[in-house]
mmCIF file of C-alpha atoms in Angstrom:
data_model
loop_
_atom_site.group_PDB
_atom_site.id
_atom_site.type_symbol
_atom_site.label_atom_id
_atom_site.label_comp_id
_atom_site.label_asym_id
_atom_site.label_seq_id
_atom_site.Cartn_x
_atom_site.Cartn_y
_atom_site.Cartn_z
ATOM 1 C CA LYS A 1 407.822 79.626 159.183
ATOM 2 C CA GLY A 2 406.800 76.691 161.391
ATOM 3 C CA VAL A 3 409.847 77.189 163.623
ATOM 4 C CA LYS A 4 409.021 80.879 164.106
ATOM 5 C CA VAL A 5 405.410 80.094 165.095
ATOM 6 C CA LYS A 6 406.566 77.360 167.482
ATOM 7 C CA ARG A 7 409.123 79.701 169.097
ATOM 8 C CA LYS A 8 406.438 82.364 169.588
ATOM 9 C CA ALA A 9 404.095 79.802 171.156
ATOM 10 C CA MET A 10 406.861 78.609 173.476
ATOM 11 C CA ARG A 11 407.490 82.200 174.624
ATOM 12 C CA MET A 12 403.776 82.684 175.291
ATOM 13 C CA TRP A 13 403.538 79.468 177.366
ATOM 14 C CA ALA A 14 406.713 80.384 179.255
ATOM 15 C CA GLY A 15 405.146 83.785 179.939
ATOM 16 C CA ALA A 16 401.979 82.135 181.246
ATOM 17 C CA GLU A 17 404.105 79.934 183.528
ATOM 18 C CA ARG A 18 405.856 83.067 184.785
ATOM 19 C CA VAL A 19 402.488 84.721 185.496
ATOM 20 C CA MET A 20 401.605 81.749 187.720
ATOM 21 C CA GLU A 21 404.960 82.040 189.530
ATOM 22 C CA VAL A 22 404.485 85.752 190.182
ATOM 23 C CA LEU A 23 400.966 85.216 191.540
ATOM 24 C CA ARG A 24 402.297 82.564 193.921
ATOM 25 C CA GLU A 25 405.222 84.751 195.047
ATOM 26 C CA VAL A 26 403.134 87.782 196.005
ATOM 27 C CA GLN A 27 403.152 88.392 199.743
ATOM 28 C CA GLU A 28 401.312 90.878 201.881
ATOM 29 C CA VAL A 29 403.303 93.009 204.321
ATOM 30 C CA ASP A 30 402.511 90.481 207.068
ATOM 31 C CA GLY A 31 404.008 87.651 204.967
ATOM 32 C CA ARG A 32 400.693 86.117 203.952
ATOM 33 C CA ALA A 33 400.559 84.814 200.363
ATOM 34 C CA PRO A 34 397.044 85.554 199.015
ATOM 35 C CA ALA A 35 397.325 83.037 196.160
ATOM 36 C CA GLN A 36 397.815 80.170 198.601
ATOM 37 C CA ALA A 37 394.061 80.051 199.252
ATOM 38 C CA PHE A 38 393.524 79.468 195.520
ATOM 39 C CA GLU A 39 395.913 76.494 195.210
ATOM 40 C CA THR A 40 393.269 73.814 195.719
ATOM 41 C CA LEU A 41 389.499 73.772 195.759
ATOM 42 C CA PRO A 42 387.636 73.394 199.031
ATOM 43 C CA GLU A 43 386.701 69.838 199.994
ATOM 44 C CA ALA A 44 383.226 68.966 198.723
ATOM 45 C CA ASN A 45 382.297 67.132 201.938
ATOM 46 C CA THR A 46 383.148 70.119 204.155
ATOM 47 C CA HIS A 47 381.994 72.906 201.798
ATOM 48 C CA PRO A 48 379.016 71.543 199.829
ATOM 49 C CA GLU A 49 377.533 75.050 199.595
ATOM 50 C CA TYR A 50 380.527 76.115 197.479
ATOM 51 C CA TYR A 51 379.707 73.493 194.879
ATOM 52 C CA ARG A 52 376.018 74.398 194.920
ATOM 53 C CA LYS A 53 376.870 78.034 194.145
ATOM 54 C CA VAL A 54 379.949 77.592 191.900
ATOM 55 C CA ARG A 55 379.155 75.727 188.689
ATOM 56 C CA HIS A 56 382.677 75.678 187.195
ATOM 57 C CA PRO A 57 385.233 75.357 190.007
ATOM 58 C CA VAL A 58 388.857 76.137 189.087
ATOM 59 C CA ASP A 59 391.996 76.298 191.233
ATOM 60 C CA MET A 60 395.647 77.191 190.695
ATOM 61 C CA ALA A 61 396.603 73.520 190.471
ATOM 62 C CA ALA A 62 394.214 73.087 187.521
ATOM 63 C CA LEU A 63 395.630 76.191 185.834
ATOM 64 C CA GLN A 64 399.172 74.888 186.270
ATOM 65 C CA ALA A 65 398.203 71.439 184.946
ATOM 66 C CA GLY A 66 396.554 73.020 181.911
ATOM 67 C CA LEU A 67 399.807 74.773 181.010
ATOM 68 C CA LYS A 68 401.781 71.549 180.783
ATOM 69 C CA GLU A 69 402.208 70.015 177.339
ATOM 70 C CA GLY A 70 399.012 68.133 176.590
ATOM 71 C CA GLY A 71 397.475 69.632 179.729
ATOM 72 C CA GLY A 72 394.300 70.947 178.219
ATOM 73 C CA PHE A 73 394.834 74.573 177.290
ATOM 74 C CA LYS A 74 395.003 74.943 173.527
ATOM 75 C CA SER A 75 395.657 78.675 173.642
ATOM 76 C CA LEU A 76 396.562 81.521 175.938
ATOM 77 C CA GLN A 77 392.899 82.535 175.695
ATOM 78 C CA ASP A 78 391.874 79.182 177.245
ATOM 79 C CA PHE A 79 394.297 79.846 180.104
ATOM 80 C CA LYS A 80 392.960 83.373 180.569
ATOM 81 C CA GLN A 81 389.331 82.199 180.615
ATOM 82 C CA ALA A 82 390.046 79.520 183.217
ATOM 83 C CA ALA A 83 391.908 81.967 185.463
ATOM 84 C CA ASP A 84 389.160 84.570 185.043
ATOM 85 C CA GLN A 85 386.659 81.875 186.095
ATOM 86 C CA MET A 86 388.693 81.063 189.220
ATOM 87 C CA PHE A 87 388.794 84.690 190.378
ATOM 88 C CA GLN A 88 385.135 85.304 189.455
ATOM 89 C CA ASN A 89 384.112 82.189 191.412
ATOM 90 C CA ALA A 90 385.846 83.490 194.532
ATOM 91 C CA GLN A 91 384.265 86.913 194.167
ATOM 92 C CA ALA A 92 380.803 85.436 193.590
ATOM 93 C CA TYR A 93 381.038 83.056 196.551
ATOM 94 C CA HIS A 94 382.679 85.268 199.176
ATOM 95 C CA PRO A 95 380.941 88.426 200.435
ATOM 96 C CA VAL A 96 382.131 91.821 199.223
ATOM 97 C CA GLY A 97 384.648 93.174 201.699
ATOM 98 C CA SER A 98 385.790 89.755 202.920
ATOM 99 C CA GLY A 99 389.462 88.877 202.738
ATOM 100 C CA MET A 100 388.919 86.240 200.040
ATOM 101 C CA HIS A 101 386.823 88.585 197.904
ATOM 102 C CA THR A 102 389.454 91.324 198.207
ATOM 103 C CA ASP A 103 392.324 88.905 197.507
ATOM 104 C CA ALA A 104 390.503 87.551 194.447
ATOM 105 C CA ALA A 105 389.934 91.057 193.068
ATOM 106 C CA MET A 106 393.566 92.075 193.645
ATOM 107 C CA LEU A 107 395.017 88.867 192.195
ATOM 108 C CA HIS A 108 392.653 89.053 189.226
ATOM 109 C CA LEU A 109 393.778 92.581 188.424
ATOM 110 C CA LEU A 110 397.425 91.577 188.771
ATOM 111 C CA PHE A 111 396.831 88.473 186.617
ATOM 112 C CA ARG A 112 395.280 90.498 183.807
ATOM 113 C CA ARG A 113 398.089 93.043 183.853
ATOM 114 C CA LEU A 114 400.786 90.375 183.860
ATOM 115 C CA LEU A 115 399.076 88.456 181.067
ATOM 116 C CA ARG A 116 398.840 91.667 179.066
ATOM 117 C CA ASP A 117 402.610 91.979 179.395
ATOM 118 C CA VAL A 118 402.961 88.420 178.081
ATOM 119 C CA ALA A 119 400.691 89.215 175.136
ATOM 120 C CA LEU A 120 402.768 92.302 174.393
ATOM 121 C CA ARG A 121 405.893 90.093 174.460
ATOM 122 C CA ARG A 122 407.394 91.800 177.455
ATOM 123 C CA LEU A 123 409.651 89.547 179.430
ATOM 124 C CA LEU A 124 408.891 88.869 183.049
ATOM 125 C CA PRO A 125 412.258 88.563 184.787
ATOM 126 C CA PRO A 126 412.472 86.468 187.935
ATOM 127 C CA PRO A 127 411.875 88.549 191.047
ATOM 128 C CA PRO A 128 414.900 89.428 193.170
ATOM 129 C CA THR A 129 415.469 86.738 195.792
ATOM 130 C CA ASN A 130 417.994 88.441 198.056
ATOM 131 C CA ARG A 131 415.399 90.610 199.771
ATOM 132 C CA PRO A 132 414.268 90.032 203.363
ATOM 133 C CA GLY A 133 410.707 88.774 203.620
ATOM 134 C CA GLY A 134 410.628 87.090 200.219
ATOM 135 C CA PRO A 135 410.900 88.186 196.628
ATOM 136 C CA PHE A 136 408.514 91.134 196.996
ATOM 137 C CA ALA A 137 408.837 93.926 199.508
ATOM 138 C CA GLU A 138 406.368 96.422 200.931
ATOM 139 C CA GLY A 139 405.139 98.696 198.163
ATOM 140 C CA ASP A 140 405.858 96.221 195.354
ATOM 141 C CA MET A 141 402.194 95.241 195.015
ATOM 142 C CA ALA A 142 401.151 98.856 194.645
ATOM 143 C CA GLN A 143 403.784 99.326 191.939
ATOM 144 C CA LEU A 144 402.690 96.165 190.123
ATOM 145 C CA LEU A 145 399.042 97.146 190.223
ATOM 146 C CA ASP A 146 399.435 100.809 189.290
ATOM 147 C CA GLY A 147 401.866 100.134 186.475
ATOM 148 C CA SER A 148 404.936 101.773 187.942
ATOM 149 C CA GLY A 149 406.589 98.492 188.925
ATOM 150 C CA PRO A 150 409.499 96.698 187.287
ATOM 151 C CA VAL A 151 407.605 93.603 186.146
ATOM 152 C CA GLY A 152 407.600 94.291 182.416
ATOM 153 C CA SER A 153 409.752 96.359 180.145
ATOM 154 C CA GLY A 154 407.329 99.284 180.378
ATOM 155 C CA PRO A 155 404.257 100.325 182.293
ATOM 156 C CA VAL A 156 402.255 97.273 183.320
ATOM 157 C CA GLY A 157 398.839 97.230 181.740
ATOM 158 C CA SER A 158 399.552 99.626 178.897
ATOM 159 C CA GLY A 159 398.560 98.756 175.385
ATOM 160 C CA PRO A 160 395.772 96.685 173.909
ATOM 161 C CA GLU A 161 393.842 93.950 175.711
ATOM 162 C CA PRO A 162 395.573 90.561 175.669
ATOM 163 C CA VAL A 163 394.470 87.825 173.308
#
């Protein structure tokens, strides 16, 4: 029984790692990677207003570190809450309609749908790499977000809420 539980946990953590990879690989049509702005927090000495407004700063580097063995996340729920906080921080700090606010909303939606696939034990295959312009092509984001894309083994975002 212990081996089965450990194997399931390993699949869940591998799925969470894959979610992070997919977020980082997403590119806009112009080649811009929206997740890049979320990799590290703004410098406190150049953006003190960010730290006055955001009480619990989180970045992609902290999420990635938390996924490593002994890295801080005890459960997939901990990972989800930290990522939710990161996207909510960006949306609270940046004005509605700004590029960062829009990127945060889009990445948050994609994150939740990908994590739902992990919770439903759908595998997230590596994206194709032999495509010009990176692993994702024009139209892929729309497919990922509306559920018609090839990320999981069925429609993305179907089924119950993740953990």
